[in-house]
N, C-alpha and C. Protein backbone atom coordinates (compact mmCIF):
# COMPACT_ATOMS: atom_id res chain seq x y z
N MET A 1 -49.24 9.35 -0.53
CA MET A 1 -48.06 9.27 -0.57
C MET A 1 -47.48 10.32 1.04
N PRO A 2 -47.50 10.80 1.34
CA PRO A 2 -46.31 11.80 1.88
C PRO A 2 -45.05 12.31 1.94
N SER A 3 -44.68 12.79 1.94
CA SER A 3 -43.64 13.58 1.21
C SER A 3 -42.73 13.46 2.71
N LEU A 4 -40.85 12.99 1.66
CA LEU A 4 -40.35 12.48 2.81
C LEU A 4 -39.50 14.14 3.07
N ASP A 5 -38.94 14.13 4.38
CA ASP A 5 -38.65 15.17 5.22
C ASP A 5 -37.46 16.16 3.83
N SER A 6 -37.66 17.11 3.85
CA SER A 6 -37.52 17.90 3.02
C SER A 6 -36.46 18.62 3.66
N GLY A 7 -35.08 17.89 4.86
CA GLY A 7 -34.75 18.82 4.86
C GLY A 7 -32.94 17.91 4.33
N PRO A 8 -31.96 17.78 5.13
CA PRO A 8 -30.54 17.74 4.77
C PRO A 8 -30.81 16.32 4.79
N GLY A 9 -31.27 15.60 4.78
CA GLY A 9 -31.21 14.17 4.51
C GLY A 9 -32.05 14.04 2.60
N LEU A 10 -32.77 14.84 2.34
CA LEU A 10 -32.70 14.92 0.82
C LEU A 10 -31.52 16.00 0.29
N LEU A 11 -30.83 16.89 1.01
CA LEU A 11 -29.82 17.58 -0.17
C LEU A 11 -29.71 17.40 -1.27
N GLY A 12 -29.11 16.15 -1.38
CA GLY A 12 -28.41 15.73 -3.45
C GLY A 12 -29.48 15.85 -4.00
N THR A 13 -30.71 15.32 -3.58
CA THR A 13 -31.71 15.05 -4.57
C THR A 13 -32.48 16.15 -4.63
N ARG A 14 -32.67 16.53 -3.54
CA ARG A 14 -33.32 18.41 -4.31
C ARG A 14 -31.93 19.21 -4.74
N LEU A 15 -31.11 18.86 -4.14
CA LEU A 15 -29.99 19.71 -5.87
C LEU A 15 -29.98 19.62 -6.78
N ARG A 16 -29.95 17.88 -7.23
CA ARG A 16 -29.68 17.74 -8.72
C ARG A 16 -31.56 18.08 -9.03
N HIS A 17 -32.75 17.83 -7.79
CA HIS A 17 -34.20 18.96 -8.87
C HIS A 17 -33.84 20.25 -9.05
N LEU A 18 -33.48 20.86 -8.71
CA LEU A 18 -32.23 22.42 -8.69
C LEU A 18 -31.41 22.91 -9.76
N LEU A 19 -30.84 21.54 -9.80
CA LEU A 19 -29.95 21.81 -11.09
C LEU A 19 -30.71 21.91 -12.92
N GLU A 20 -32.28 20.41 -12.55
CA GLU A 20 -32.43 20.72 -13.22
C GLU A 20 -33.08 21.42 -14.45
N LEU A 21 -34.12 22.05 -13.13
CA LEU A 21 -34.59 23.07 -12.83
C LEU A 21 -34.21 24.50 -14.08
N LEU A 22 -32.73 25.06 -13.14
CA LEU A 22 -32.38 25.80 -14.42
C LEU A 22 -31.71 25.38 -15.43
N ASP A 23 -31.45 24.41 -15.89
CA ASP A 23 -30.31 23.71 -16.75
C ASP A 23 -31.56 23.52 -17.39
N ALA A 24 -32.64 23.17 -17.40
CA ALA A 24 -34.01 23.31 -18.72
C ALA A 24 -34.39 24.55 -19.16
N ASP A 25 -34.42 25.44 -17.93
CA ASP A 25 -34.37 27.06 -18.39
C ASP A 25 -34.38 27.96 -18.83
N VAL A 26 -32.75 27.13 -19.15
CA VAL A 26 -31.48 28.13 -19.88
C VAL A 26 -31.62 26.93 -21.41
N ALA A 27 -32.38 26.09 -20.78
CA ALA A 27 -31.93 25.89 -22.70
C ALA A 27 -32.72 25.65 -23.63
N ALA A 28 -33.92 25.64 -23.04
CA ALA A 28 -34.91 26.47 -23.43
C ALA A 28 -34.71 28.35 -23.94
N VAL A 29 -34.01 28.58 -23.21
CA VAL A 29 -33.73 30.01 -23.99
C VAL A 29 -32.65 29.37 -25.17
N TYR A 30 -32.19 28.39 -24.98
CA TYR A 30 -31.21 28.22 -26.05
C TYR A 30 -31.92 27.92 -27.06
N ALA A 31 -32.88 27.44 -27.34
CA ALA A 31 -34.02 26.70 -28.51
C ALA A 31 -34.82 27.70 -29.17
N GLU A 32 -35.18 28.32 -27.58
CA GLU A 32 -35.93 30.09 -28.35
C GLU A 32 -34.64 30.53 -29.74
N LEU A 33 -33.68 30.83 -29.28
CA LEU A 33 -32.54 31.31 -29.96
C LEU A 33 -32.40 30.63 -31.14
N GLY A 34 -32.71 29.61 -31.08
CA GLY A 34 -32.06 28.28 -32.64
C GLY A 34 -31.70 28.06 -32.44
N GLU A 35 -30.80 26.94 -30.92
CA GLU A 35 -29.99 27.11 -30.61
C GLU A 35 -30.43 25.94 -29.96
N ALA A 36 -31.74 24.94 -30.30
CA ALA A 36 -32.09 23.37 -29.81
C ALA A 36 -31.25 22.31 -29.43
N GLY A 37 -31.11 21.53 -28.19
CA GLY A 37 -29.97 21.02 -28.94
C GLY A 37 -29.18 21.27 -27.65
N PHE A 38 -28.82 22.54 -27.60
CA PHE A 38 -27.14 23.42 -27.09
C PHE A 38 -27.72 23.21 -25.36
N ARG A 39 -26.59 22.37 -24.83
CA ARG A 39 -26.96 22.04 -23.67
C ARG A 39 -25.79 23.59 -22.89
N PRO A 40 -26.54 23.71 -21.97
CA PRO A 40 -26.07 25.57 -20.76
C PRO A 40 -24.67 23.98 -20.36
N ARG A 41 -24.03 23.17 -20.12
CA ARG A 41 -23.10 22.72 -19.33
C ARG A 41 -21.69 22.85 -21.26
N PHE A 42 -22.06 23.61 -21.84
CA PHE A 42 -21.46 23.63 -23.56
C PHE A 42 -20.76 25.67 -23.29
N THR A 43 -21.50 25.61 -22.08
CA THR A 43 -21.62 27.48 -22.24
C THR A 43 -19.67 27.71 -21.98
N PRO A 44 -19.84 27.06 -20.44
CA PRO A 44 -18.63 27.73 -19.80
C PRO A 44 -17.14 27.12 -20.56
N VAL A 45 -17.21 25.28 -21.34
CA VAL A 45 -16.32 25.49 -21.93
C VAL A 45 -15.67 26.56 -23.16
N LEU A 46 -16.61 26.34 -23.83
CA LEU A 46 -16.13 27.31 -24.77
C LEU A 46 -16.57 28.87 -24.85
N ARG A 47 -16.66 29.34 -23.35
CA ARG A 47 -15.72 30.81 -23.07
C ARG A 47 -14.34 30.62 -22.06
N ALA A 48 -14.45 29.30 -21.82
CA ALA A 48 -12.61 29.27 -21.71
C ALA A 48 -11.72 28.88 -22.86
N LEU A 49 -12.56 28.37 -23.71
CA LEU A 49 -11.57 28.46 -24.92
C LEU A 49 -11.42 29.70 -25.80
N ALA A 50 -12.44 30.67 -25.34
CA ALA A 50 -12.67 31.45 -26.49
C ALA A 50 -11.81 32.16 -25.73
N ALA A 51 -11.98 32.48 -24.46
CA ALA A 51 -10.75 33.26 -23.25
C ALA A 51 -9.18 32.93 -23.40
N PHE A 52 -9.45 31.93 -23.41
CA PHE A 52 -8.11 30.94 -22.84
C PHE A 52 -6.76 30.42 -24.52
N GLY A 53 -7.82 30.09 -25.54
CA GLY A 53 -7.59 29.85 -26.60
C GLY A 53 -7.32 27.98 -26.41
N PRO A 54 -6.75 27.31 -27.47
CA PRO A 54 -7.02 25.80 -27.06
C PRO A 54 -5.90 25.50 -25.13
N SER A 55 -6.87 24.37 -24.92
CA SER A 55 -6.70 24.26 -23.84
C SER A 55 -6.45 22.50 -23.33
N SER A 56 -6.04 22.63 -22.82
CA SER A 56 -6.01 21.21 -22.03
C SER A 56 -7.69 20.62 -21.27
N ILE A 57 -7.63 19.77 -20.64
CA ILE A 57 -9.36 18.79 -19.93
C ILE A 57 -8.80 19.01 -19.15
N ARG A 58 -7.89 19.21 -18.30
CA ARG A 58 -7.28 19.88 -16.75
C ARG A 58 -7.92 21.37 -16.80
N GLU A 59 -7.26 21.63 -17.55
CA GLU A 59 -6.55 23.27 -18.01
C GLU A 59 -8.58 23.63 -17.98
N LEU A 60 -9.00 23.44 -18.97
CA LEU A 60 -10.58 23.67 -18.73
C LEU A 60 -11.08 23.91 -17.99
N ALA A 61 -10.43 22.31 -16.37
CA ALA A 61 -12.17 21.40 -15.40
C ALA A 61 -11.33 22.77 -14.35
N ASP A 62 -9.93 22.83 -15.22
CA ASP A 62 -9.67 24.44 -13.30
C ASP A 62 -10.50 25.27 -13.18
N ALA A 63 -10.33 25.38 -14.96
CA ALA A 63 -11.30 27.56 -14.89
C ALA A 63 -12.77 26.98 -15.00
N ILE A 64 -13.37 25.87 -15.36
CA ILE A 64 -14.63 26.26 -14.61
C ILE A 64 -15.68 25.31 -13.66
N GLY A 65 -14.52 25.07 -12.55
CA GLY A 65 -14.24 25.01 -11.17
C GLY A 65 -15.39 23.02 -11.35
N VAL A 66 -15.19 22.84 -12.14
CA VAL A 66 -15.77 20.58 -12.46
C VAL A 66 -14.55 19.46 -11.95
N THR A 67 -14.78 18.91 -11.64
CA THR A 67 -13.33 17.38 -11.70
C THR A 67 -13.11 17.27 -13.29
N HIS A 68 -12.47 16.68 -13.80
CA HIS A 68 -11.77 16.48 -14.69
C HIS A 68 -12.51 15.12 -15.61
N SER A 69 -12.97 14.63 -14.79
CA SER A 69 -14.05 13.82 -15.25
C SER A 69 -14.95 14.35 -15.83
N ALA A 70 -15.62 15.24 -15.19
CA ALA A 70 -16.74 15.68 -16.14
C ALA A 70 -16.68 16.58 -16.93
N ALA A 71 -15.21 17.57 -17.14
CA ALA A 71 -14.95 18.27 -18.28
C ALA A 71 -14.56 16.65 -19.62
N SER A 72 -14.08 15.95 -18.85
CA SER A 72 -13.91 14.68 -20.41
C SER A 72 -15.00 14.92 -21.07
N GLN A 73 -16.80 14.56 -20.15
CA GLN A 73 -17.37 13.76 -20.53
C GLN A 73 -17.89 15.14 -21.05
N THR A 74 -18.19 16.34 -21.02
CA THR A 74 -18.51 17.39 -21.61
C THR A 74 -18.41 17.33 -22.84
N VAL A 75 -16.53 18.11 -23.03
CA VAL A 75 -16.13 18.06 -24.16
C VAL A 75 -15.73 17.07 -24.45
N ALA A 76 -15.98 15.12 -24.96
CA ALA A 76 -16.47 14.96 -25.39
C ALA A 76 -18.37 14.05 -26.31
N HIS A 77 -18.91 15.44 -25.49
CA HIS A 77 -20.28 14.84 -26.48
C HIS A 77 -20.54 16.46 -26.99
N MET A 78 -19.22 17.23 -26.94
CA MET A 78 -18.66 18.88 -27.44
C MET A 78 -18.32 17.84 -29.16
N ALA A 79 -17.17 17.79 -28.71
CA ALA A 79 -16.95 17.30 -30.27
C ALA A 79 -18.17 16.40 -30.64
N GLY A 80 -17.81 15.14 -30.42
CA GLY A 80 -19.66 14.27 -31.12
C GLY A 80 -20.83 15.53 -31.61
N GLU A 81 -21.35 16.53 -30.86
CA GLU A 81 -22.07 17.97 -31.56
C GLU A 81 -21.24 18.66 -32.78
N GLY A 82 -19.94 18.49 -32.85
CA GLY A 82 -18.83 19.69 -33.63
C GLY A 82 -18.46 21.45 -33.05
N PHE A 83 -18.14 21.20 -32.25
CA PHE A 83 -18.23 22.82 -31.16
C PHE A 83 -16.52 22.80 -30.84
N VAL A 84 -15.94 21.23 -30.60
CA VAL A 84 -14.93 21.16 -30.65
C VAL A 84 -13.90 19.96 -30.63
N VAL A 85 -13.15 20.47 -31.48
CA VAL A 85 -11.81 19.16 -31.85
C VAL A 85 -11.17 18.34 -31.10
N LEU A 86 -10.16 17.52 -30.57
CA LEU A 86 -9.42 17.44 -29.60
C LEU A 86 -8.16 17.15 -30.86
N ALA A 87 -6.67 17.46 -30.11
CA ALA A 87 -5.57 17.73 -31.02
C ALA A 87 -4.36 16.80 -29.63
N PRO A 88 -3.85 15.63 -30.27
CA PRO A 88 -2.45 15.37 -29.49
C PRO A 88 -1.90 17.15 -28.42
N GLY A 89 -1.26 16.88 -27.46
CA GLY A 89 -0.07 17.98 -26.80
C GLY A 89 0.99 17.43 -27.37
N ALA A 90 1.74 18.55 -26.53
CA ALA A 90 3.35 18.13 -26.39
C ALA A 90 3.93 16.48 -26.19
N ASP A 91 2.92 16.38 -25.01
CA ASP A 91 3.03 15.59 -23.85
C ASP A 91 2.34 14.22 -24.84
N ALA A 92 2.10 13.42 -25.48
CA ALA A 92 1.56 13.41 -25.39
C ALA A 92 -0.01 12.45 -24.77
N ARG A 93 0.55 12.23 -23.44
CA ARG A 93 -1.29 11.81 -23.05
C ARG A 93 -2.15 13.70 -22.35
N ARG A 94 -1.75 14.11 -22.96
CA ARG A 94 -1.96 15.28 -23.19
C ARG A 94 -3.42 15.58 -24.71
N ARG A 95 -5.15 16.14 -24.89
CA ARG A 95 -5.32 16.77 -25.50
C ARG A 95 -5.73 17.77 -25.04
N ILE A 96 -5.70 18.26 -26.56
CA ILE A 96 -6.24 19.70 -25.94
C ILE A 96 -7.00 20.33 -26.56
N VAL A 97 -8.09 20.76 -26.66
CA VAL A 97 -8.83 21.28 -26.98
C VAL A 97 -9.35 22.41 -28.06
N HIS A 98 -9.70 22.37 -29.34
CA HIS A 98 -9.59 23.55 -29.75
C HIS A 98 -10.97 23.60 -29.89
N LEU A 99 -11.47 25.31 -30.58
CA LEU A 99 -12.79 25.78 -30.89
C LEU A 99 -13.06 25.50 -32.46
N THR A 100 -14.77 24.97 -32.76
CA THR A 100 -14.54 24.78 -34.75
C THR A 100 -15.08 26.79 -35.04
N ALA A 101 -15.07 25.99 -36.27
CA ALA A 101 -15.89 27.71 -36.14
C ALA A 101 -17.97 27.21 -36.30
N LYS A 102 -18.39 25.96 -36.39
CA LYS A 102 -19.58 26.50 -35.89
C LYS A 102 -19.24 26.62 -34.30
N ALA A 103 -18.87 26.73 -33.31
CA ALA A 103 -18.79 27.20 -32.30
C ALA A 103 -18.56 28.42 -32.26
N GLU A 104 -17.11 29.07 -32.53
CA GLU A 104 -17.22 30.32 -32.92
C GLU A 104 -17.84 31.68 -33.20
N ALA A 105 -18.61 30.78 -34.19
CA ALA A 105 -19.90 31.38 -34.72
C ALA A 105 -21.41 31.40 -33.72
N LEU A 106 -21.71 30.61 -32.58
CA LEU A 106 -21.96 30.73 -31.54
C LEU A 106 -21.64 31.55 -30.74
N LEU A 107 -20.58 32.33 -30.41
CA LEU A 107 -20.04 32.09 -29.12
C LEU A 107 -20.47 34.03 -29.48
N PRO A 108 -20.78 34.91 -30.35
CA PRO A 108 -21.47 36.44 -29.72
C PRO A 108 -23.23 36.24 -28.89
N MET A 109 -24.05 35.06 -29.72
CA MET A 109 -25.06 34.88 -28.98
C MET A 109 -24.83 34.59 -27.52
N LEU A 110 -23.93 33.59 -27.29
CA LEU A 110 -23.85 33.02 -26.19
C LEU A 110 -22.96 34.28 -25.07
N GLU A 111 -22.71 34.91 -25.35
CA GLU A 111 -21.55 35.64 -25.27
C GLU A 111 -23.47 36.83 -24.39
N ALA A 112 -24.34 36.70 -25.16
CA ALA A 112 -25.70 37.80 -25.32
C ALA A 112 -26.33 36.91 -24.24
N GLU A 113 -26.30 35.78 -24.31
CA GLU A 113 -27.18 34.41 -22.76
C GLU A 113 -26.85 34.79 -22.22
N TRP A 114 -25.09 34.50 -21.59
CA TRP A 114 -24.29 34.81 -20.51
C TRP A 114 -24.88 35.78 -19.48
N ALA A 115 -23.88 36.92 -20.11
CA ALA A 115 -24.92 37.99 -19.00
C ALA A 115 -26.74 38.07 -18.87
N ALA A 116 -27.41 37.96 -20.03
CA ALA A 116 -28.89 37.75 -19.47
C ALA A 116 -28.90 36.92 -17.94
N THR A 117 -28.03 35.21 -18.51
CA THR A 117 -28.13 34.36 -17.63
C THR A 117 -28.01 35.03 -16.05
N ALA A 118 -27.02 35.05 -15.88
CA ALA A 118 -25.91 36.47 -14.79
C ALA A 118 -26.82 37.32 -14.49
N ALA A 119 -27.27 38.39 -15.25
CA ALA A 119 -28.36 39.26 -15.11
C ALA A 119 -29.02 38.11 -14.14
N ALA A 120 -30.13 37.87 -14.65
CA ALA A 120 -31.32 36.72 -13.87
C ALA A 120 -30.69 36.29 -12.41
N ALA A 121 -29.65 35.40 -12.81
CA ALA A 121 -28.63 34.92 -11.62
C ALA A 121 -29.16 36.07 -10.06
N ALA A 122 -28.08 36.63 -11.08
CA ALA A 122 -28.57 37.63 -9.93
C ALA A 122 -29.58 38.31 -9.21
N GLU A 123 -30.86 38.76 -9.52
CA GLU A 123 -32.21 38.97 -9.38
C GLU A 123 -32.89 37.74 -8.47
N LEU A 124 -32.68 36.33 -8.54
CA LEU A 124 -32.90 35.21 -7.97
C LEU A 124 -32.02 35.51 -6.63
N ASP A 125 -30.54 36.00 -6.87
CA ASP A 125 -29.93 35.90 -5.94
C ASP A 125 -31.05 37.01 -4.58
N ALA A 126 -30.94 38.10 -5.41
CA ALA A 126 -31.34 39.36 -4.79
C ALA A 126 -33.22 38.68 -4.02
N GLU A 127 -33.42 37.30 -4.49
CA GLU A 127 -35.00 37.20 -3.66
C GLU A 127 -34.90 36.45 -3.21
N LEU A 128 -33.36 35.93 -2.74
CA LEU A 128 -33.28 34.68 -1.30
C LEU A 128 -32.86 35.74 -0.34
N SER A 129 -33.49 34.80 1.17
CA SER A 129 -32.39 35.19 2.43
C SER A 129 -30.88 35.38 2.47
N PHE A 130 -30.13 34.30 1.81
CA PHE A 130 -28.88 34.72 1.79
C PHE A 130 -28.62 33.51 0.14
N PRO A 131 -27.63 34.57 -0.22
CA PRO A 131 -27.33 34.82 -2.14
C PRO A 131 -27.08 33.09 -2.37
N LEU A 132 -27.45 32.31 -2.97
CA LEU A 132 -27.35 31.51 -3.61
C LEU A 132 -25.89 31.47 -4.11
N SER A 133 -25.80 31.66 -4.51
CA SER A 133 -24.37 31.87 -5.77
C SER A 133 -23.23 31.46 -4.09
N ARG A 134 -23.42 32.91 -3.39
CA ARG A 134 -22.74 32.77 -2.74
C ARG A 134 -22.09 31.51 -1.56
N LEU A 135 -23.75 31.14 -1.49
CA LEU A 135 -23.87 29.76 -0.47
C LEU A 135 -23.48 28.72 -0.89
N VAL A 136 -23.68 28.29 -2.57
CA VAL A 136 -22.90 27.59 -3.06
C VAL A 136 -21.02 27.29 -3.38
N ASP A 137 -20.54 28.94 -3.34
CA ASP A 137 -18.89 28.78 -3.17
C ASP A 137 -18.78 28.11 -1.77
N GLU A 138 -18.96 28.42 -0.26
CA GLU A 138 -19.08 28.21 0.40
C GLU A 138 -18.75 27.37 0.86
N VAL A 139 -20.32 26.38 0.34
CA VAL A 139 -20.35 24.77 1.01
C VAL A 139 -20.32 23.91 -0.56
N LEU A 140 -18.85 24.46 -1.36
CA LEU A 140 -18.13 23.36 -1.90
C LEU A 140 -16.16 23.69 -1.40
N GLU A 141 -16.68 25.06 -0.96
CA GLU A 141 -15.21 25.04 0.34
C GLU A 141 -14.53 24.43 1.93
N ALA A 142 -15.98 23.87 1.86
CA ALA A 142 -16.06 22.92 3.10
C ALA A 142 -16.23 22.06 3.37
N LEU A 143 -16.68 21.61 1.75
CA LEU A 143 -16.71 20.53 1.02
C LEU A 143 -14.96 20.00 0.66
N SER A 144 -13.76 20.96 -0.11
CA SER A 144 -12.72 20.70 -0.47
C SER A 144 -12.07 20.73 1.26
N ARG A 145 -12.94 21.22 2.26
CA ARG A 145 -11.65 20.79 3.60
C ARG A 145 -12.01 19.71 4.03
N ARG A 146 -13.08 19.31 4.14
CA ARG A 146 -13.41 17.61 4.06
C ARG A 146 -14.99 17.65 3.97
N PRO A 147 -15.01 16.54 2.96
CA PRO A 147 -15.56 15.94 1.99
C PRO A 147 -16.80 15.01 2.28
N MET A 148 -18.83 14.80 1.83
CA MET A 148 -19.23 14.39 2.76
C MET A 148 -19.40 12.99 3.37
N ARG A 149 -18.02 11.53 2.22
CA ARG A 149 -17.65 10.83 2.72
C ARG A 149 -17.33 10.36 4.40
N GLN A 150 -16.28 11.82 4.67
CA GLN A 150 -15.35 11.76 6.01
C GLN A 150 -16.91 12.14 6.60
N ARG A 151 -17.14 12.79 6.21
CA ARG A 151 -18.52 13.45 7.18
C ARG A 151 -19.62 12.63 7.10
N ILE A 152 -19.37 11.41 6.85
CA ILE A 152 -21.24 10.98 7.28
C ILE A 152 -20.01 9.58 7.95
N ALA A 153 -18.34 9.14 8.11
CA ALA A 153 -18.15 8.35 8.18
C ALA A 153 -17.75 8.89 10.30
N ASP A 154 -17.41 10.02 10.00
CA ASP A 154 -17.53 10.85 11.77
C ASP A 154 -18.16 11.26 12.65
N VAL A 155 -19.91 10.84 11.80
CA VAL A 155 -20.94 11.23 12.47
C VAL A 155 -21.88 9.28 12.97
N ALA A 156 -21.36 8.70 12.24
CA ALA A 156 -21.19 7.13 12.12
C ALA A 156 -20.03 6.44 11.72
N PRO A 157 -19.09 6.55 12.86
CA PRO A 157 -17.92 5.65 12.63
C PRO A 157 -17.91 4.42 12.31
N ASP A 158 -18.98 3.49 13.06
CA ASP A 158 -19.51 2.34 12.57
C ASP A 158 -20.26 1.25 11.77
N LEU A 159 -20.60 2.48 10.65
CA LEU A 159 -21.44 2.56 9.94
C LEU A 159 -21.22 0.91 9.25
N ALA A 160 -19.62 1.34 7.73
CA ALA A 160 -19.09 0.53 7.10
C ALA A 160 -18.62 -1.19 8.42
N ALA A 161 -18.87 -0.46 9.26
CA ALA A 161 -17.70 -2.19 9.77
C ALA A 161 -19.69 -2.81 10.11
N ARG A 162 -20.57 -2.29 10.18
CA ARG A 162 -21.95 -3.37 10.46
C ARG A 162 -22.71 -3.34 8.75
N ALA A 163 -22.80 -2.70 7.76
CA ALA A 163 -22.50 -3.33 6.85
C ALA A 163 -21.65 -3.82 6.33
N ARG A 164 -20.36 -4.30 6.85
CA ARG A 164 -20.21 -6.02 6.27
C ARG A 164 -20.72 -6.94 7.02
N SER A 165 -20.87 -6.69 8.35
CA SER A 165 -21.84 -8.04 8.59
C SER A 165 -22.94 -8.58 8.50
N GLY A 166 -23.24 -6.95 7.94
CA GLY A 166 -24.45 -7.61 8.11
C GLY A 166 -24.64 -8.71 6.40
N ARG A 167 -23.33 -8.35 5.53
CA ARG A 167 -22.87 -8.54 3.59
C ARG A 167 -22.84 -10.13 4.39
N GLU A 168 -21.95 -10.30 5.18
CA GLU A 168 -21.73 -11.54 5.70
C GLU A 168 -22.29 -12.47 6.67
N GLY A 169 -23.29 -12.08 7.27
CA GLY A 169 -24.41 -12.83 8.21
C GLY A 169 -25.24 -12.62 6.29
N GLY A 170 -25.43 -12.22 6.29
CA GLY A 170 -27.07 -12.52 4.50
C GLY A 170 -25.95 -13.63 4.42
N ARG A 171 -24.73 -13.05 3.21
CA ARG A 171 -24.37 -14.40 2.86
C ARG A 171 -24.70 -16.03 3.39
N GLU A 172 -24.20 -16.04 4.77
CA GLU A 172 -23.87 -17.29 5.54
C GLU A 172 -25.85 -17.75 5.39
N GLY A 173 -26.83 -17.84 6.02
CA GLY A 173 -28.25 -17.84 5.46
C GLY A 173 -28.25 -17.65 4.41
N ALA A 174 -28.36 -16.95 3.17
CA ALA A 174 -28.43 -17.55 1.97
C ALA A 174 -28.10 -18.96 0.76
N ALA A 175 -26.85 -18.79 2.08
CA ALA A 175 -25.77 -20.15 1.16
C ALA A 175 -26.07 -21.01 1.95
N GLY A 176 -27.21 -21.81 3.00
CA GLY A 176 -27.36 -22.57 3.69
C GLY A 176 -29.43 -22.92 2.93
N ASP A 177 -29.76 -21.42 3.20
CA ASP A 177 -31.02 -22.51 2.69
C ASP A 177 -31.73 -21.66 1.64
N ALA A 178 -31.37 -21.84 0.24
CA ALA A 178 -32.30 -20.46 -0.74
C ALA A 178 -33.36 -20.83 -1.06
N GLY A 179 -34.82 -22.07 -0.54
CA GLY A 179 -35.76 -21.77 -0.76
C GLY A 179 -36.50 -20.84 -0.49
N ALA A 180 -36.00 -20.79 1.90
CA ALA A 180 -36.53 -19.67 2.04
C ALA A 180 -36.32 -18.03 2.02
N GLY A 181 -34.54 -17.68 0.48
CA GLY A 181 -34.99 -17.24 1.12
C GLY A 181 -36.08 -16.27 -0.24
N ALA A 182 -35.63 -17.21 -1.33
CA ALA A 182 -36.78 -17.26 -2.62
C ALA A 182 -37.77 -17.46 -2.18
N GLU A 183 -38.57 -17.48 -1.02
CA GLU A 183 -39.46 -16.45 -0.77
C GLU A 183 -39.71 -15.55 0.53
N VAL A 184 -38.88 -15.18 0.62
CA VAL A 184 -38.99 -13.94 1.02
C VAL A 184 -39.31 -12.44 0.60
N GLY A 185 -37.40 -12.67 -0.90
CA GLY A 185 -37.65 -12.26 -1.66
C GLY A 185 -39.07 -12.14 -2.11
N GLY A 186 -39.85 -13.03 -2.63
CA GLY A 186 -40.80 -13.24 -3.43
C GLY A 186 -42.17 -12.35 -2.67
N ALA A 187 -41.87 -12.50 -1.45
CA ALA A 187 -42.68 -11.63 -0.41
C ALA A 187 -42.71 -10.11 -0.08
N ALA A 188 -41.20 -10.19 -0.20
CA ALA A 188 -40.54 -8.74 0.24
C ALA A 188 -41.28 -7.98 -1.45
N GLU A 189 -40.45 -8.51 -2.37
CA GLU A 189 -42.17 -7.85 -4.35
C GLU A 189 -43.26 -7.69 -3.70
N GLY A 190 -43.42 -8.90 -3.27
CA GLY A 190 -44.91 -8.50 -3.62
C GLY A 190 -45.45 -6.94 -2.16
N GLY A 191 -44.94 -6.96 -1.31
CA GLY A 191 -45.05 -6.13 -0.05
C GLY A 191 -44.98 -4.91 -0.80
N HIS A 192 -43.90 -4.60 -1.92
CA HIS A 192 -44.32 -3.36 -3.01
C HIS A 192 -44.57 -2.84 -4.07
N ARG A 193 -45.83 -3.88 -4.02
CA ARG A 193 -46.37 -3.14 -5.68
C ARG A 193 -47.36 -2.70 -4.99
N GLY A 194 -47.88 -2.81 -3.65
CA GLY A 194 -49.24 -2.30 -3.19
C GLY A 194 -49.77 -0.90 -3.86
């Protein structure tokens, strides 16, 4: 099968693949250091807690540059693995994240790994026609000014209206003749098995 366009149309897919490659290799380093199962996304949280002390999830999200939801999910996984504990803050709605003794014992190894990974990333940047780290910063800034959803709406303003129209037309047809719909669905399934 020929490959799909590798240009802007598959940007998200290609970025996910890039992240999978990077994360898998960093995870392999952790495994070689005797910490199999330690996830690369834990390290920035642990480093932030070591630098700033107990912090809310919002503070951690801001410190490491991720959404509150992403930080919350990472902290939940870390708590499950025994690297952090959560305690109520002064405001009952806030939870404060604390390092455990297990996590503190890992900090020297994580600092050494972090320095090595940063040096390797700088080496990778030097091999590229434009530094990836700088490009990522520029992309994040551009998307904060104008999110991708808005960009899609700007280039295809009638896209949502066409989709709604198609769904409304599809419901009428499905209600009118269920037997014909079943035949079409069956034919479509058979066509994809090839």
